[in-house]
Each structure stands twice: as structure tokens, then as C-alpha cells.
Amino acid sequence: MAAVTKAPRGTLDKLPSIAYKYRAVENIALEIANLSGYREIRTPVFEHTELFRRSVGDTTDIVQKEMYTFDDKKGRSLTLKPEGTAPVARAVIENGLLNEALPLKLCYITNCYRYEAPQSGRYREFSQFGAEVYGANTPLCDAELIALAFTLIERLQIPQSCYKIEVNSIGCPECRKIYQDALKKYYEQFKEELCHDCHTRLTNNPMRLLDCKVPTCAKFKNDAPLILEYNCDDCSDFFATFKMALETLNVPYHVNPKIVRGLDYYCNTVFEFVCENGLVFGGGGRYNGLMKELGGADTPASGFALGIERIVSVIEGYATSSDVQSTQNVPEMYIAGIGEQSAMLALKLSHELREEYGIQCLCDIVGRSVKAQMRFADKTGAKFSIVIGDDEIANNVATLKNMENKETLEVTLNASEISKNI
Ligand code: AMP
């Protein structure tokens, strides 16, 4: 029975008491993305497994350990998307979107699935807001992307003291190669002490050595060579202009030369949004190699993804912004009726207030006593109430009560008059 009444491990029910915060974050995100010319794209929840193998990379934890992969009835290997970028890139190529005016700016809100060990802020089903630009290979593009995420964070009134925007440049494939050799050489000295995964990383993907959270490996990170010192002149210039653009846009940032990002297709710009408690709630960067890797035209691309669960957990800690609060589903009005005729009028007036005046209004639909109706109205947090009985119908007037300050006002019993007084 537990399997019926218990959600699968690592999933989260977003109950009404919190779901409105998700809705608010999503609405604000799409609204500000639209202002910068990003158009929403929606891709399927599952894709061919090969897409993630090719894009995210065979050597990553995501592909090696975390994907929800299954065969369909025709034996095709499919995978629930573990991240949003690869499906968008696939859709861009498949649908020829690069033939539209470039740069192409797209944004998405999507669920993602990763078979990770669940813990605070880490789920097996989670959602991301992402924004991507195709066809722009400039530091200004990257700075504009970060500014978009920063605007969202500001709109949610997350204090700047509570998080950092950390940026780095991982260079181009040429200078990165020299860096990777240096990194490999450095870590080889400690080979005996590295964890099993890091042994593989040493051969397959040395930059991931910097991502290892195992304490015995993590300690070597402190003295590891820094990629910024290996950036070629062009990459250094790119990074300098990128930082200047962030300053121009008043986006606060910190250079963290140890960020490398977990995915294979990044180059130059990488960044992360990190809470004061170390929780990373977003990240992104430039992935110029991805489109070609997937068989499309060689097109530069850049983007980010913010984890919505983590953003909501961050805003839980602070005074809720009015933008978020206004998304809460609190009724404006409750109309109670005493008796059959009054109940019918309450039903009609509620409907008119909703339909003609856009006022959120509730009335009794379960046949409760007036006392029980008012108890219910109180519980919903309705801001105003009216009670209709025989006298009110006879006089066509009722008392409109402000449920907060208890002030009352006589109003004519029609939707137009009621709407003017609340
Ligand atoms: P990534 O694609 O790993 O860079 O993830 C981008 C963002 O998605 C992260 O910064 C998190 O906010 C969020 N995220 C990634 N994995 C999870 C997870 N297992 N549970 C909740 N949020 C996640």
C-alpha cells in the first residue's frame, strides 16, 4: 500500500501552500526573459539516450550514473531529460531554427530527472528555468545572460549578501589542452590517494578532478594550477570584456578560477550562482562546440539554467516579494447565503463578479449553515464577505464586511456595486 500513498523517493509534491511560489518564479522568469527577446520553447520529457551521451558526455556522472533510461516497446533507448540544454539544441537543429534571424534567443521551464542520492535541495525530479542564445560568440552575450538571471534574483528580492555570482573562463580547446596537461601532471603526484572516480577522471577528463567532493581528493584542489593562468591572449581578452560588461550592467560578480562546470561542451565563460551555505542554485556558460557535436551547423551558443526548487528554498528564507505574494491564491470575496433562494443569488453574484469583474469570489456549494460558511471564509483568508438572507433579498441591500479591519458598508446587491466597493 505504501507504494500507492507515498511519492517516489526524491520527488516533491508542491502543495498549494508553496506551489504559488513556483508559479511566481516561473511567471517572473518568463516575463523578464521576454523583455530581452527570449522566446519560450518546450521540448519532450524524454529524448533518445544517444542525445545525452553525445551532448552531456559519456564521462560525466549524469550519463554514467544518473539517467532515467528505459527501452520503449520497440526497443528504442529513451531517457528522461536530465538537463534542458541538449533537448533545446536538438530541437533547434531538427527544426532549422538557425535559419531564423540570429542570434536566436530561447528560454524554457522544464522538469529534469536525475537518479541522485536525495538530500536537502537535491531531488530526482526537479525543474529548471533556462535561457540560451545561439549565434553570438561575444562576451556581451554572456554578460547579458547573467544580467537576466540577476534581474530575476533581484525581482525575487533575494538580498545580494546571501549569494554570489561566481565567474571564470575555461578558455578555448587549445589553451585548455595545455591546462589539462598541467592539471594532470599535478594530480598524478597524488594518484595513490585519489578516489576511484578521480582515477578515471585523471585519464578521461582531468578538469572534473576539481569537482570531486570526496574530502581526500578535494584537499588537492587548493594548490592545483589555475586555468585563468593558462588562458591564451584571445581568451583573456574575452574574459576581460565580459567582466567589463558585467560592471557596466551593475551585476556583482566574483572571479572563482576553480569553477569548471560538469559538462563537456563548455568553453570560455562559465559561471555559477552560489548561496552563502554553498548550495549552487544555478549555473551556465558558453558551449560553442555543442551544435557541431550534435550534427548541426557549427554555431556558437551560451546559456544558463537555474534550479527552481533551490530558488524557492532560498526565497523561503526572506520576506516574500510582493510579486510572489500576489500570486498566492487568496479569495477577494466570500458570499454566504441563508436558505435556498439566497444560496442561488450568492452563486449568481459570485459568478458575475468573477466573469465580469475578474474578482476572485467564493460561495457555498456544499449546503453549510451560515456559521460554518463564515468559518470557512475565515480559513480561506477572504478579504471581504457578504451574508445574504431573506431581508437582504427583500431590500436588495446587504452588508459588505472587510474581514481584516471589520469595517462594514451597505451595498446594493448587484455585482457592479459590490465590485466598486472592494
Ligand atoms: P546543472 O545542469 O547540474 O548545472 O544544474 C543547474 C541547476 O539545476 C543547479 O544549479 C540546481 O539549481 C539545479 N539542479 C541540478 N540538479 C538538481 C537536483 N538533483 N535537484 C534539484 N535541483 C537540481
PDB file of C-alpha atoms in Angstrom, residues 210-313:
ATOM      1  CA  LEU A 210      38.364  19.893  -9.447  1.00  0.00           C
ATOM      2  CA  ASP A 211      34.697  18.962  -8.965  1.00  0.00           C
ATOM      3  CA  CYS A 212      35.341  15.990  -6.665  1.00  0.00           C
ATOM      4  CA  LYS A 213      33.639  16.364  -3.292  1.00  0.00           C
ATOM      5  CA  VAL A 214      35.420  13.425  -1.618  1.00  0.00           C
ATOM      6  CA  PRO A 215      37.460  15.108   1.176  1.00  0.00           C
ATOM      7  CA  THR A 216      40.668  13.192   0.438  1.00  0.00           C
ATOM      8  CA  CYS A 217      40.587  14.450  -3.169  1.00  0.00           C
ATOM      9  CA  ALA A 218      39.098  17.898  -2.504  1.00  0.00           C
ATOM     10  CA  LYS A 219      42.114  18.954  -0.409  1.00  0.00           C
ATOM     11  CA  PHE A 220      44.363  18.813  -3.501  1.00  0.00           C
ATOM     12  CA  LYS A 221      42.229  21.443  -5.202  1.00  0.00           C
ATOM     13  CA  ASN A 222      43.780  24.273  -3.147  1.00  0.00           C
ATOM     14  CA  ASP A 223      47.187  24.135  -4.832  1.00  0.00           C
ATOM     15  CA  ALA A 224      46.030  22.931  -8.250  1.00  0.00           C
ATOM     16  CA  PRO A 225      47.069  25.028 -11.264  1.00  0.00           C
ATOM     17  CA  LEU A 226      44.538  27.730 -12.200  1.00  0.00           C
ATOM     18  CA  ILE A 227      43.011  27.768 -15.647  1.00  0.00           C
ATOM     19  CA  LEU A 228      42.973  31.574 -15.844  1.00  0.00           C
ATOM     20  CA  GLU A 229      46.764  31.488 -15.864  1.00  0.00           C
ATOM     21  CA  TYR A 230      46.638  29.274 -18.953  1.00  0.00           C
ATOM     22  CA  ASN A 231      44.080  31.318 -20.955  1.00  0.00           C
ATOM     23  CA  CYS A 232      45.566  32.408 -24.309  1.00  0.00           C
ATOM     24  CA  ASP A 233      45.541  36.096 -25.235  1.00  0.00           C
ATOM     25  CA  ASP A 234      42.227  35.904 -27.091  1.00  0.00           C
ATOM     26  CA  CYS A 235      40.545  34.091 -24.199  1.00  0.00           C
ATOM     27  CA  SER A 236      41.982  36.564 -21.680  1.00  0.00           C
ATOM     28  CA  ASP A 237      40.631  39.476 -23.745  1.00  0.00           C
ATOM     29  CA  PHE A 238      37.255  37.781 -23.992  1.00  0.00           C
ATOM     30  CA  PHE A 239      37.147  37.377 -20.210  1.00  0.00           C
ATOM     31  CA  ALA A 240      38.243  40.975 -19.584  1.00  0.00           C
ATOM     32  CA  THR A 241      35.482  42.359 -21.826  1.00  0.00           C
ATOM     33  CA  PHE A 242      32.964  40.020 -20.217  1.00  0.00           C
ATOM     34  CA  LYS A 243      33.824  41.368 -16.760  1.00  0.00           C
ATOM     35  CA  MET A 244      33.661  44.937 -18.031  1.00  0.00           C
ATOM     36  CA  ALA A 245      30.186  44.269 -19.461  1.00  0.00           C
ATOM     37  CA  LEU A 246      29.032  42.869 -16.109  1.00  0.00           C
ATOM     38  CA  GLU A 247      30.303  46.016 -14.416  1.00  0.00           C
ATOM     39  CA  THR A 248      28.506  48.158 -16.994  1.00  0.00           C
ATOM     40  CA  LEU A 249      25.299  46.284 -16.183  1.00  0.00           C
ATOM     41  CA  ASN A 250      25.908  46.635 -12.423  1.00  0.00           C
ATOM     42  CA  VAL A 251      25.956  42.883 -11.969  1.00  0.00           C
ATOM     43  CA  PRO A 252      28.052  41.997  -8.906  1.00  0.00           C
ATOM     44  CA  TYR A 253      30.449  39.108  -9.562  1.00  0.00           C
ATOM     45  CA  HIS A 254      33.408  37.284  -8.060  1.00  0.00           C
ATOM     46  CA  VAL A 255      36.069  35.540 -10.086  1.00  0.00           C
ATOM     47  CA  ASN A 256      36.421  31.949  -8.936  1.00  0.00           C
ATOM     48  CA  PRO A 257      39.182  30.332 -11.008  1.00  0.00           C
ATOM     49  CA  LYS A 258      38.178  26.870  -9.765  1.00  0.00           C
ATOM     50  CA  ILE A 259      34.753  26.672 -11.407  1.00  0.00           C
ATOM     51  CA  VAL A 260      34.935  24.291 -14.346  1.00  0.00           C
ATOM     52  CA  ARG A 261      31.270  23.156 -14.685  1.00  0.00           C
ATOM     53  CA  GLY A 262      30.416  19.495 -15.019  1.00  0.00           C
ATOM     54  CA  LEU A 263      29.586  19.312 -18.702  1.00  0.00           C
ATOM     55  CA  ASP A 264      31.917  18.596 -21.592  1.00  0.00           C
ATOM     56  CA  TYR A 265      30.827  21.170 -24.103  1.00  0.00           C
ATOM     57  CA  TYR A 266      31.679  24.379 -22.252  1.00  0.00           C
ATOM     58  CA  CYS A 267      34.334  26.901 -23.353  1.00  0.00           C
ATOM     59  CA  ASN A 268      35.390  30.402 -22.272  1.00  0.00           C
ATOM     60  CA  THR A 269      32.724  31.723 -19.933  1.00  0.00           C
ATOM     61  CA  VAL A 270      31.453  29.621 -17.042  1.00  0.00           C
ATOM     62  CA  PHE A 271      29.505  30.848 -14.027  1.00  0.00           C
ATOM     63  CA  GLU A 272      27.571  29.706 -11.015  1.00  0.00           C
ATOM     64  CA  PHE A 273      25.084  31.228  -8.600  1.00  0.00           C
ATOM     65  CA  VAL A 274      26.109  30.112  -5.130  1.00  0.00           C
ATOM     66  CA  CYS A 275      24.232  30.632  -1.847  1.00  0.00           C
ATOM     67  CA  GLU A 276      26.042  31.576   1.326  1.00  0.00           C
ATOM     68  CA  ASN A 277      25.562  27.987   2.551  1.00  0.00           C
ATOM     69  CA  GLY A 278      27.399  26.700  -0.518  1.00  0.00           C
ATOM     70  CA  LEU A 279      24.287  25.497  -2.349  1.00  0.00           C
ATOM     71  CA  VAL A 280      24.617  26.147  -6.073  1.00  0.00           C
ATOM     72  CA  PHE A 281      21.252  27.283  -7.400  1.00  0.00           C
ATOM     73  CA  GLY A 282      22.207  27.943 -10.985  1.00  0.00           C
ATOM     74  CA  GLY A 283      24.948  27.835 -13.499  1.00  0.00           C
ATOM     75  CA  GLY A 284      25.834  28.148 -17.103  1.00  0.00           C
ATOM     76  CA  GLY A 285      28.354  29.239 -19.639  1.00  0.00           C
ATOM     77  CA  ARG A 286      29.367  29.129 -23.240  1.00  0.00           C
ATOM     78  CA  TYR A 287      29.128  25.895 -25.209  1.00  0.00           C
ATOM     79  CA  ASN A 288      30.343  26.691 -28.692  1.00  0.00           C
ATOM     80  CA  GLY A 289      31.095  23.056 -29.534  1.00  0.00           C
ATOM     81  CA  LEU A 290      27.665  21.612 -28.824  1.00  0.00           C
ATOM     82  CA  MET A 291      25.801  22.260 -32.066  1.00  0.00           C
ATOM     83  CA  LYS A 292      28.550  20.737 -34.184  1.00  0.00           C
ATOM     84  CA  GLU A 293      28.836  17.783 -31.816  1.00  0.00           C
ATOM     85  CA  LEU A 294      25.138  17.112 -32.396  1.00  0.00           C
ATOM     86  CA  GLY A 295      25.497  17.253 -36.166  1.00  0.00           C
ATOM     87  CA  GLY A 296      24.232  20.801 -36.672  1.00  0.00           C
ATOM     88  CA  ALA A 297      25.959  23.816 -38.205  1.00  0.00           C
ATOM     89  CA  ASP A 298      28.942  24.981 -36.191  1.00  0.00           C
ATOM     90  CA  THR A 299      27.162  27.687 -34.186  1.00  0.00           C
ATOM     91  CA  PRO A 300      28.320  29.392 -31.006  1.00  0.00           C
ATOM     92  CA  ALA A 301      25.951  29.119 -28.082  1.00  0.00           C
ATOM     93  CA  SER A 302      25.679  30.250 -24.495  1.00  0.00           C
ATOM     94  CA  GLY A 303      23.153  29.828 -21.714  1.00  0.00           C
ATOM     95  CA  PHE A 304      22.277  29.109 -18.123  1.00  0.00           C
ATOM     96  CA  ALA A 305      19.882  27.067 -16.020  1.00  0.00           C
ATOM     97  CA  LEU A 306      18.555  27.955 -12.601  1.00  0.00           C
ATOM     98  CA  GLY A 307      17.069  25.279 -10.361  1.00  0.00           C
ATOM     99  CA  ILE A 308      13.580  26.406  -9.403  1.00  0.00           C
ATOM    100  CA  GLU A 309      13.341  24.198  -6.274  1.00  0.00           C
ATOM    101  CA  ARG A 310      16.546  25.758  -4.988  1.00  0.00           C
ATOM    102  CA  ILE A 311      15.397  29.303  -5.818  1.00  0.00           C
ATOM    103  CA  VAL A 312      12.133  28.688  -3.967  1.00  0.00           C
ATOM    104  CA  SER A 313      14.047  27.306  -0.987  1.00  0.00           C
TER     105      SER A 313
END
